[in-house]
């Protein structure tokens, strides 16, 4: 891990108080909030401690955590709040890349979608948070939205630093149904993160991403793990606390969200309006990149079975440090394990450390 990190400006998100921003981004280190200035953290011990605190967490309450209980809500909210890493950058000093490494980075067909997805996610999460009355849950959701916005800031600065041309961003509209939009974001992350974890590991071991970029994106990847853990526990808690007559409606809403996401990912709704066409330095965008990207990151000879193994192993690893009494995402991992049963074994594989 690089020993220096530049602490960037805190994102000015609606419905976030200065006190919350100071807690999330100030901590014990000097940080200028709301400006473009930053300070370097050069103490390896401080950086390592912050990194570990973001990956390892257990609730104080003894015994089992019953889904839907007050202890359950307290656990998954505090998991997100307590593991927030204030030392990771929203703006960093991007390393200079060799020509070949920069070309590989620019060629990835993901940047339009990545930036716009985080922009939408931020607004969707914060919009739902505004409707939540419970103070602890609202605080956790606001932090979730803040981190989504910080991901967008990191990506926006990356594409600017390396001259990656993007299509003009669309206007982000506040959702008419905040709960539906929050669920779309949460379940989307549950799907995409499993594949993204695996592809990031392959990009690291293949050398596709230089070590400096691996260090930069590592905390972003770990934050996605925290987000999906928070979300699946919210789903269970929320469902248990609905009146009996509303629970079937919520189940129907979950099924509708999954149907929409499956429809999108099989290619019926592909990409974003205005995505690049491959000319003028712009790269065609692929909304299914997480399913097809292993060849792009230097693992062209990897079988589908081996890719699934990497994705599942990385998903388990990234969530393993958090309290085992919290619920884990199950739908995508179970589906992948089911598909894996029907795939032939191959001598081709990849070791991921």
C-alpha atoms as one frame of an Amber mdcrd trajectory, in Angstrom:
protein
   0.000   0.000   0.000   1.323   3.433  -0.844   2.438   5.315   2.211   0.935
   8.628   1.153  -2.676   9.496   0.533  -4.061  12.898  -0.358  -7.171  13.743
   1.599  -9.472  15.595  -0.725 -12.379  17.928  -0.359 -15.477  16.550   1.294
 -18.434  16.223  -1.038 -21.194  18.717  -0.414 -24.164  16.401  -0.494 -27.720
  17.575   0.205 -29.150  16.671   3.593 -25.681  16.170   5.106 -24.782  18.283
   8.107 -21.336  19.768   8.624 -21.085  17.753  11.827 -21.590  14.478   9.988
 -19.091  15.461   7.319 -16.554  16.330   9.980 -17.078  12.962  11.657 -16.785
  11.016   8.419 -13.966  13.000   6.839 -12.171  14.782   9.626 -11.494  12.189
  12.266  -8.152  12.530  14.004  -6.416  13.834  10.900  -6.405  17.457   9.660
  -8.822  17.841   6.762 -10.139  20.945   5.086 -13.848  20.504   4.424 -15.450
  22.073   1.383 -12.237  23.213  -0.301  -9.989  21.790  -2.971  -7.050  21.616
  -0.590  -5.655  18.425   0.889  -2.936  17.169   3.171  -0.675  14.174   2.900
  -0.876  11.301   5.340   2.575   9.764   5.395   2.381   7.617   8.537   2.203
   3.992   7.388   0.773   2.958  10.746  -2.100   5.434  10.508  -2.932   4.363
   6.955  -2.766   0.657   7.875  -4.951   1.150  10.953  -7.584   3.018   8.941
  -7.524   0.312   6.279  -7.943  -2.482   8.830 -10.760  -0.625  10.592 -12.624
  -0.515   7.273 -12.331  -4.286   6.784 -12.741  -5.859  10.229 -15.757  -5.214
  12.455 -17.906  -7.025  15.015 -20.979  -5.876  16.933 -20.699  -5.447  20.677
 -23.957  -7.275  21.401 -23.459 -10.925  22.463 -25.470 -13.856  21.165 -27.387
 -14.227  17.901 -28.643 -11.220  15.949 -32.267 -11.811  14.971 -33.210 -10.295
  11.578 -35.642  -7.448  12.055 -34.722  -6.774  15.665 -33.397  -3.527  17.136
 -30.063  -5.265  17.644 -30.049  -6.159  13.948 -30.658  -2.561  12.889 -28.008
  -1.315  15.283 -25.501  -3.876  13.994 -25.792  -3.252  10.260 -25.976   0.528
  10.678 -22.953   0.669  12.980 -21.084  -1.693  10.664 -21.310   0.922   7.927
 -20.681   3.913  10.182 -17.825   2.427  12.187 -15.952   1.066   9.166 -15.998
   4.280   7.165 -12.419   5.086   6.206 -11.757   8.837   6.487  -8.179   8.549
   5.278  -8.933   7.429   1.742  -8.899  10.083  -0.958 -11.701  11.770  -2.778
  -8.998  13.585  -4.735  -5.549  12.035  -5.166  -2.286  12.686  -6.941  -2.641
  10.312  -9.895   0.547   8.413 -10.751   2.124   8.924 -14.125   1.563   5.840
 -16.277   3.687   4.416 -19.026   2.163   4.691 -22.467   1.129   1.026 -22.647
  -0.477   1.053 -19.202  -2.375   4.241 -19.998  -3.622   2.795 -23.305  -4.935
  -0.280 -21.506  -6.724   1.883 -18.972  -8.257   4.158 -21.591  -9.423   1.168
 -23.657 -11.666  -0.221 -20.914 -15.298   0.211 -22.036 -16.602   1.183 -18.615
 -15.921   4.811 -17.830 -19.157   6.476 -18.987 -21.236   3.853 -17.222 -19.106
   3.909 -14.079 -19.268   7.687 -13.619 -22.970   7.943 -14.395 -23.888   4.942
 -12.252 -22.227   6.495  -9.205 -23.921   9.822  -9.914 -27.312   8.158 -10.043
 -26.553   6.024  -7.002 -25.678   9.038  -4.875 -28.928  10.835  -5.655 -31.045
   7.698  -5.262 -29.565   6.764  -1.896 -29.754  10.278  -0.466 -33.330  10.687
  -1.723 -34.393   7.574   0.143 -32.518   8.713   3.237 -34.563  11.910   3.337
 -37.723   9.813   3.808 -36.315   7.715   6.674 -37.449   8.787  10.141 -35.166
   6.545  12.215 -32.101   8.693  13.131 -29.529   5.878  13.147 -30.739   4.327
   9.898 -30.906   7.718   8.225 -27.355   8.534   9.302 -26.084   5.253   7.836
 -27.955   5.806   4.561 -26.564   9.340   4.303 -23.059   7.962   4.709 -23.799
   5.378   2.019 -24.845   8.188  -0.325 -21.809  10.261   0.583 -19.500   7.369
  -0.276 -21.273   6.804  -3.591 -20.645  10.447  -4.418 -17.003  10.106  -3.420
 -16.648   7.166  -5.814 -17.927   9.398  -8.592 -15.422  12.075  -7.610 -12.559
   9.562  -7.738 -13.642   8.309 -11.173 -14.175  11.813 -12.531 -10.681  12.819
 -11.489  -9.220   9.635 -12.957 -10.692  10.175 -16.409  -9.547  13.787 -16.359
  -6.029  12.848 -15.250  -5.557  10.286 -18.041  -7.425  12.063 -20.803 -10.296
   9.574 -21.059 -13.072  11.153 -23.084 -16.585  10.731 -21.778 -19.970  11.429
 -23.245 -21.727  14.407 -21.638 -23.300  13.399 -18.358 -27.084  13.404 -18.284
 -29.007  15.430 -15.760 -29.610  13.353 -12.648 -33.275  13.490 -11.680 -34.608
  12.884  -8.201 -36.535   9.584  -8.284 -40.309   9.619  -8.020 -40.239   6.483
  -5.852 -37.187   6.771  -3.577 -37.559   3.274  -2.125 -37.707   1.684  -5.578
 -34.643   3.676  -6.652 -32.767   2.704  -3.477 -33.571  -0.956  -4.123 -32.468
  -0.703  -7.762 -29.119   0.677  -6.592 -28.707  -1.884  -3.824 -29.564  -4.973
  -5.832 -27.508  -3.682  -8.779 -24.482  -3.502  -6.509 -25.204  -7.013  -5.238
 -24.990  -8.262  -8.829 -22.141  -6.154 -10.148 -19.874  -6.282  -7.116 -19.409
 -10.054  -7.241 -18.040  -9.802 -10.783 -16.173  -6.554 -10.122 -14.336  -8.104
  -7.168 -13.143 -10.950  -9.361 -12.156  -8.769 -12.296 -10.278  -6.373 -10.027
  -8.311  -9.295  -8.587  -7.498 -10.531 -12.097  -6.409  -7.045 -13.174  -4.124
  -6.907 -10.164  -2.490 -10.316 -10.625  -2.141  -9.948 -14.402  -0.448  -6.566
 -14.070  -3.197  -4.895 -16.093  -3.495  -2.267 -13.353  -0.166  -0.838 -12.166
   0.348  -1.210  -8.384  -0.243   2.499  -7.795  -3.708   2.275  -9.354  -4.468
  -0.915  -7.429  -3.713   0.961  -4.197  -5.958   3.806  -5.315  -8.988   1.672
  -6.156  -8.644  -0.895  -3.373 -10.575   1.156  -0.778 -13.303   1.891  -3.332
 -13.752  -1.827  -3.961 -13.915  -2.541  -0.238 -16.520   0.165   0.231 -18.733
  -1.614  -2.287 -18.498  -4.729  -0.115 -19.686  -2.721   2.887 -22.526  -1.248
   0.852 -23.956  -4.573  -0.263 -23.657  -5.990   3.260 -25.547  -2.987   4.613
 -28.181  -3.245   1.892 -29.046  -6.935   2.228 -29.399  -6.508   5.979 -31.598
  -3.458   5.445 -33.843  -5.508   3.137 -34.306  -8.199   5.795 -34.813  -5.702
   8.613 -37.237  -3.568   6.605 -39.293  -6.559   5.513 -39.620  -7.875   9.072
 -40.787  -4.485  10.329 -43.495  -3.922   7.744 -47.140  -4.615   8.684 -48.175
  -8.110   7.624 -50.395  -6.827   4.836 -47.507  -4.866   3.287 -44.986  -7.698
   3.242 -46.380  -9.377   0.094 -46.249  -5.979  -1.643 -42.603  -5.595  -0.661
 -41.828  -9.121  -1.916 -43.494  -8.226  -5.212 -41.368  -5.084  -5.367 -38.213
  -7.141  -4.838 -39.205  -9.495  -7.652 -39.964  -6.536  -9.921 -36.535  -5.037
  -9.206 -34.818  -8.324 -10.037 -36.853  -8.663 -13.221 -35.844  -5.159 -14.279
 -32.169  -5.794 -13.541 -32.118  -9.128 -15.374 -33.844  -7.468 -18.350 -31.206
  -4.759 -18.346 -28.256  -7.120 -18.075 -29.253  -9.483 -20.851 -28.886  -6.573
 -23.223 -32.449  -5.287 -23.736 -31.465  -2.006 -22.113 -27.777  -1.526 -22.947
 -25.555   1.381 -22.123 -26.472   5.009 -21.668 -27.739   7.620 -24.074 -24.846
   9.346 -25.785 -22.287   6.613 -25.108 -19.189   6.693 -27.251 -19.052   4.967
 -30.624 -15.353   4.144 -30.644 -14.364   7.191 -32.678 -12.406  10.228 -31.599
 -10.821   8.469 -28.650 -14.135   7.462 -27.082 -14.753   3.815 -26.288 -18.055
   1.963 -26.811 -19.674   1.347 -23.434 -20.825  -2.118 -22.421 -23.400  -2.500
 -19.632 -22.435  -6.180 -19.346 -18.734  -5.505 -18.883 -18.682  -7.262 -15.524
 -19.712 -10.472 -17.314 -17.333 -10.202 -20.257 -14.412  -8.200 -18.960 -11.964
 -10.948 -18.008 -10.418 -10.815 -21.501 -10.042  -7.057 -21.224  -8.035  -7.266
 -18.002  -5.495  -9.756 -19.261  -7.153 -13.097 -18.502  -8.109 -14.123 -22.020
  -7.406 -17.814 -21.384  -9.523 -18.001 -18.232 -12.455 -20.405 -18.443 -15.921
 -19.389 -17.273 -15.660 -21.893 -14.433 -12.333 -20.420 -13.300 -13.711 -16.885
 -13.553 -16.647 -17.879 -11.334 -14.237 -19.402  -8.821 -12.255 -16.160  -8.653
 -15.381 -14.042  -8.275 -16.802 -16.219  -5.492 -13.494 -16.377  -3.627 -13.037
 -12.613  -3.787 -16.625 -11.986  -2.707 -16.140 -14.226   0.337 -12.796 -12.650
   1.161 -14.042  -9.077   1.054 -16.989  -9.823   3.351 -15.176 -12.183   5.703
 -13.941  -9.504   8.088 -17.387  -8.340   9.136 -19.499  -9.833  11.903 -20.624
 -13.303  10.701 -23.998 -12.774  12.385 -24.897 -10.225   9.712 -26.652 -11.569
   6.620 -24.666 -11.957   3.400 -25.810 -11.558  -0.217 -26.868 -15.006  -1.411
 -28.764 -14.799  -4.712 -25.856 -14.148  -7.092 -23.339 -16.425  -5.294 -25.878
 -19.283  -5.253 -26.708 -18.740  -8.899 -23.023 -18.794  -9.822 -22.437 -21.974
  -7.826 -25.421 -23.570  -9.572 -24.105 -22.609 -13.019 -20.637 -23.814 -12.052
 -21.973 -27.331 -11.457 -22.725 -27.672 -15.182 -19.445 -26.284 -16.484 -16.585
 -28.567 -17.520 -13.376 -28.517 -15.553 -10.509 -26.822 -17.334  -6.783 -26.866
 -16.924  -6.842 -23.128 -17.372  -7.079 -21.133 -14.208  -5.713 -18.207 -12.322
  -4.259 -17.791  -8.893  -5.418 -14.758  -7.019  -3.568 -13.530  -3.966
